[in-house]
Short mmCIF file of C-alpha atoms in Angstrom, two decimals:
data_model
loop_
_atom_site.label_atom_id
_atom_site.label_comp_id
_atom_site.label_asym_id
_atom_site.label_seq_id
_atom_site.Cartn_x
_atom_site.Cartn_y
_atom_site.Cartn_z
CA MET A 622 32.73 -38.73 -35.51
CA ARG A 623 34.15 -39.92 -32.20
CA ILE A 624 33.70 -43.53 -31.13
CA ALA A 625 34.68 -45.54 -28.06
CA ILE A 626 35.25 -49.30 -27.96
CA VAL A 627 35.08 -50.82 -24.48
CA GLU A 628 36.21 -54.44 -24.75
CA ASP A 629 38.50 -56.52 -22.52
CA ASN A 630 39.21 -59.15 -25.18
CA VAL A 631 42.06 -57.80 -27.29
CA LEU A 632 41.16 -59.92 -30.33
CA HIS A 633 37.53 -58.75 -30.33
CA GLN A 634 38.64 -55.15 -29.73
CA GLU A 635 41.04 -55.27 -32.69
CA THR A 636 38.38 -56.85 -34.93
CA LEU A 637 35.84 -54.12 -34.22
CA LEU A 638 38.50 -51.41 -34.65
CA ARG A 639 39.54 -52.92 -38.00
CA TYR A 640 35.93 -53.00 -39.21
CA LEU A 641 35.36 -49.38 -38.15
CA ASN A 642 38.49 -48.17 -39.92
CA ALA A 643 37.70 -50.17 -43.06
CA TYR A 644 34.15 -48.81 -43.26
CA ALA A 645 35.32 -45.26 -42.59
CA ALA A 646 37.93 -45.51 -45.35
CA GLU A 647 35.41 -46.97 -47.78
CA LYS A 648 32.82 -44.24 -47.10
CA LYS A 649 35.40 -41.45 -46.59
CA LEU A 650 34.28 -40.76 -43.04
CA GLU A 651 36.41 -38.98 -40.47
CA VAL A 652 36.43 -41.25 -37.44
CA LEU A 653 38.40 -41.02 -34.20
CA VAL A 654 38.31 -44.18 -32.08
CA ASP A 655 39.37 -44.58 -28.43
CA CYS A 656 39.74 -48.05 -26.92
CA TYR A 657 39.21 -49.04 -23.28
CA GLN A 658 39.89 -52.36 -21.54
CA ASP A 659 37.05 -52.16 -19.00
CA GLY A 660 33.87 -50.25 -18.21
CA ILE A 661 35.46 -48.55 -15.22
CA GLU A 662 38.05 -46.91 -17.50
CA ILE A 663 35.55 -45.06 -19.67
CA VAL A 664 33.32 -44.16 -16.71
CA ASP A 665 36.24 -42.65 -14.76
CA GLN A 666 37.34 -40.57 -17.78
CA PHE A 667 33.95 -39.82 -19.31
CA LYS A 668 33.54 -36.33 -20.79
CA CYS A 669 30.37 -36.53 -22.92
CA ASN A 670 32.43 -36.33 -26.10
CA TYR A 671 31.43 -39.53 -27.92
CA ASP A 672 28.88 -40.06 -30.67
CA VAL A 673 28.85 -43.87 -30.35
CA ILE A 674 30.04 -46.22 -27.61
CA TYR A 675 30.50 -49.97 -28.18
CA LEU A 676 30.30 -51.85 -24.89
CA ASP A 677 31.21 -55.47 -24.28
CA VAL A 678 28.59 -56.75 -21.87
CA GLU A 679 30.85 -59.06 -19.85
CA MET A 680 33.95 -57.45 -18.36
CA ASN A 681 35.76 -58.16 -15.12
CA ILE A 682 35.68 -54.95 -13.07
CA MET A 683 32.64 -53.12 -14.43
CA ASN A 684 30.46 -54.83 -17.00
CA GLY A 685 28.98 -53.06 -19.99
CA MET A 686 25.49 -52.80 -18.58
CA GLU A 687 26.65 -51.08 -15.40
CA ALA A 688 28.95 -48.80 -17.40
CA ALA A 689 26.03 -47.84 -19.65
CA LYS A 690 23.89 -46.94 -16.63
CA ARG A 691 26.67 -44.72 -15.28
CA ILE A 692 27.19 -43.08 -18.67
CA ARG A 693 23.47 -42.36 -19.01
CA GLU A 694 23.61 -40.35 -15.77
CA HIS A 695 25.71 -37.80 -17.67
CA ASP A 696 24.85 -38.25 -21.35
CA GLU A 697 21.40 -39.04 -22.69
CA GLU A 698 22.35 -38.51 -26.33
CA VAL A 699 25.29 -40.83 -27.04
CA LEU A 700 24.44 -43.96 -29.06
CA ILE A 701 25.17 -47.11 -27.05
CA VAL A 702 25.76 -50.43 -28.79
CA PHE A 703 26.27 -53.66 -26.83
CA VAL A 704 28.59 -56.35 -28.13
CA THR A 705 27.84 -59.74 -26.60
CA ASN A 706 27.68 -63.49 -26.98
CA TYR A 707 24.17 -63.67 -25.56
CA VAL A 708 21.08 -62.26 -27.21
CA GLN A 709 19.15 -62.26 -23.92
CA TRP A 710 21.01 -59.10 -22.86
CA ALA A 711 18.93 -57.20 -25.42
CA ILE A 712 15.92 -56.82 -23.13
CA GLU A 713 17.92 -55.27 -20.30
CA GLY A 714 19.75 -53.10 -22.80
CA TYR A 715 16.61 -51.21 -23.70
CA SER A 716 16.51 -49.83 -20.16
CA VAL A 717 19.61 -47.75 -20.96
CA GLY A 718 18.46 -46.80 -24.44
CA ALA A 719 20.80 -49.08 -26.39
CA ILE A 720 20.45 -48.44 -30.12
CA ASP A 721 21.68 -51.88 -31.25
CA PHE A 722 23.27 -55.20 -30.30
CA LEU A 723 26.08 -57.00 -32.09
CA LEU A 724 26.53 -60.70 -31.54
CA LYS A 725 29.97 -62.27 -31.37
CA PRO A 726 31.72 -63.51 -33.44
CA LEU A 727 31.21 -60.37 -35.52
CA THR A 728 31.48 -60.45 -39.30
CA TYR A 729 32.17 -57.47 -41.51
CA PHE A 730 28.90 -58.00 -43.39
CA HIS A 731 26.86 -57.71 -40.18
CA PHE A 732 28.92 -54.77 -38.98
CA GLU A 733 28.39 -52.96 -42.28
CA GLU A 734 24.62 -53.38 -42.10
CA HIS A 735 24.66 -52.26 -38.47
CA PHE A 736 26.74 -49.14 -39.12
CA LYS A 737 24.40 -47.96 -41.88
CA LYS A 738 21.75 -47.78 -39.17
CA ILE A 739 24.13 -45.89 -36.88
CA LEU A 740 24.85 -43.29 -39.56
CA ASN A 741 21.15 -42.81 -40.27
CA LYS A 742 20.51 -42.33 -36.57
CA LEU A 743 23.31 -39.78 -36.24
CA VAL A 744 22.08 -37.81 -39.23
CA ALA A 745 18.55 -37.76 -37.80
CA LYS A 746 19.66 -36.58 -34.35
CA VAL A 747 22.27 -34.01 -35.33
CA LYS A 748 21.77 -31.15 -32.92
CA LYS A 749 24.54 -28.92 -31.73
CA ALA A 750 25.36 -29.16 -28.06
CA ILE A 751 28.01 -28.01 -25.62
CA PRO A 752 29.36 -29.98 -22.67
CA VAL A 753 29.45 -28.03 -19.40
CA LYS A 754 30.67 -28.98 -15.97
CA ALA A 755 27.62 -29.13 -13.74
CA GLY A 756 28.03 -30.30 -10.15
CA SER A 757 30.32 -33.34 -10.04
CA GLY A 758 29.73 -34.36 -13.65
CA ILE A 759 29.57 -33.20 -17.23
CA ARG A 760 26.27 -32.24 -18.81
CA LYS A 761 25.64 -31.93 -22.54
CA VAL A 762 23.30 -29.00 -23.27
CA LEU A 763 21.54 -28.68 -26.62
CA LEU A 764 21.95 -25.16 -27.96
CA ASP A 765 18.35 -25.12 -29.16
CA ASP A 766 17.20 -25.68 -25.56
CA ILE A 767 18.90 -22.52 -24.27
CA LEU A 768 16.82 -19.33 -24.12
CA TYR A 769 19.55 -17.24 -22.51
CA ILE A 770 22.46 -17.41 -20.11
CA GLU A 771 22.66 -15.04 -17.15
CA SER A 772 25.82 -14.03 -15.31
CA GLU A 773 25.85 -13.55 -11.52
CA GLY A 774 29.22 -13.23 -9.81
CA HIS A 775 31.30 -16.29 -10.70
CA TYR A 776 28.23 -18.28 -11.78
CA LEU A 777 26.27 -18.65 -14.99
CA HIS A 778 22.57 -19.46 -14.82
CA PHE A 779 21.30 -21.40 -17.85
CA HIS A 780 17.67 -20.57 -18.64
CA LEU A 781 16.39 -23.47 -20.74
CA LYS A 782 12.98 -24.11 -22.26
CA THR A 783 11.96 -26.41 -19.43
CA GLU A 784 14.38 -25.82 -16.56
CA GLN A 785 17.19 -23.76 -15.09
CA PHE A 786 20.57 -24.79 -13.72
CA SER A 787 23.81 -23.08 -12.73
CA ILE A 788 27.51 -23.69 -13.30
CA LEU A 789 30.75 -22.10 -12.10
CA GLU A 790 32.06 -20.38 -15.23
CA SER A 791 32.80 -16.90 -16.58
CA MET A 792 30.56 -15.16 -19.10
CA LYS A 793 33.65 -14.24 -21.12
CA ASN A 794 34.55 -17.91 -21.63
CA MET A 795 30.99 -18.90 -22.47
CA GLU A 796 30.63 -16.03 -24.93
CA ALA A 797 33.82 -17.22 -26.70
CA ARG A 798 32.53 -20.81 -26.84
CA LEU A 799 29.26 -19.69 -28.45
CA LYS A 800 30.79 -17.05 -30.69
CA GLU A 801 30.12 -19.00 -33.91
CA GLU A 802 26.58 -19.94 -32.89
CA HIS A 803 23.39 -17.84 -32.88
CA PHE A 804 24.08 -16.26 -29.48
CA PHE A 805 24.82 -12.63 -28.71
CA ARG A 806 25.68 -10.76 -25.54
CA CYS A 807 23.12 -7.97 -25.31
CA HIS A 808 24.22 -6.92 -21.81
CA ASN A 809 27.08 -7.64 -19.43
CA TYR A 810 24.73 -10.04 -17.66
CA TYR A 811 22.93 -11.69 -20.58
CA LEU A 812 23.96 -13.93 -23.48
CA VAL A 813 20.81 -14.59 -25.52
CA ASN A 814 19.82 -17.14 -28.13
CA LEU A 815 18.77 -14.99 -31.09
CA LYS A 816 16.43 -17.73 -32.25
CA TYR A 817 14.04 -17.03 -29.35
CA VAL A 818 14.00 -13.22 -29.36
CA LYS A 819 10.32 -12.35 -29.82
CA SER A 820 10.42 -8.57 -29.89
CA ILE A 821 12.48 -5.47 -29.22
CA GLU A 822 11.12 -2.39 -27.47
CA LYS A 823 13.42 0.52 -26.63
CA ASN A 824 16.22 -1.00 -24.54
CA GLY A 825 14.50 -4.29 -23.77
CA LEU A 826 13.95 -7.59 -25.55
CA THR A 827 11.36 -10.28 -24.97
CA ILE A 828 12.64 -13.83 -24.87
CA GLY A 829 10.36 -16.60 -23.71
CA SER A 830 8.11 -15.02 -21.10
CA GLU A 831 10.77 -12.62 -19.82
CA THR A 832 12.04 -9.15 -20.70
CA LEU A 833 15.80 -8.57 -20.60
CA GLN A 834 17.67 -5.31 -20.78
CA ILE A 835 19.84 -4.38 -23.77
CA SER A 836 22.74 -2.19 -22.68
CA ARG A 837 23.12 1.04 -24.61
CA PRO A 838 26.75 0.40 -25.73
CA ARG A 839 25.78 -3.03 -27.10
CA LYS A 840 22.47 -2.17 -28.75
CA LYS A 841 23.74 -1.30 -32.24
CA ALA A 842 25.86 -4.44 -32.52
CA PHE A 843 23.04 -6.53 -31.07
CA MET A 844 20.52 -5.21 -33.62
CA GLU A 845 22.95 -5.91 -36.44
CA ALA A 846 23.50 -9.46 -35.19
CA LEU A 847 19.76 -10.03 -34.86
CA THR A 848 19.07 -8.60 -38.32
CA ASN A 849 21.75 -10.82 -39.86
CA TYR A 850 20.34 -13.86 -38.09
CA LEU A 851 16.78 -13.20 -39.20
CA GLY A 852 17.91 -12.54 -42.74
CA ASP A 853 15.20 -10.12 -43.74
CA GLY A 854 15.44 -7.95 -40.62
CA THR A 855 11.96 -8.73 -39.27
CA LEU A 856 11.07 -10.49 -36.05
CA ALA A 857 9.18 -13.74 -36.36
#
């Protein structure tokens, strides 16, 4: 689990870090924590790689609320927790999907109760995703949302359930990234999510509402991969 603490008060930062480490040791959790002194620091370096972000509301250069809004432009999944002296920030916090609020001064008892809720939320929302560079930012794409990925020149076109978008990336690199997931390259141009393959007919497969070609050299390996994924060798 990767966590960020964004807090300009060193004492408060150290207290929260100590509580996190103590709880992780007690529950035998693997936790990696990064600390930032201001909202601008995490925004400038943000890579969609955190599970939870603790944000102090009041900071000098960029406050926690503004940082949260900027983070939400790139990551809709990360759990945001505000740490503040003032409970009235709670109402505004809901506009950026904050999962919880911690009031200062923080005690270990209150932190412990809070983090139980965080763990339950993480367990409930566990879905595999990959971060990709899209435009000027980083986008986290849920694997279950991807029907297939299409290669065209130096670009990859992501065909999702509800939309399409493109990134500058090689199919070879993307295939390697998804090697351990339920994706298989049925053609030089197509990397498909085996979960959504509806049917196979000759050298074509139906995925979503589209038919994609299966290249002859890849067909045997593709059928083996699909059979292994389905378990009993039948299409759902």
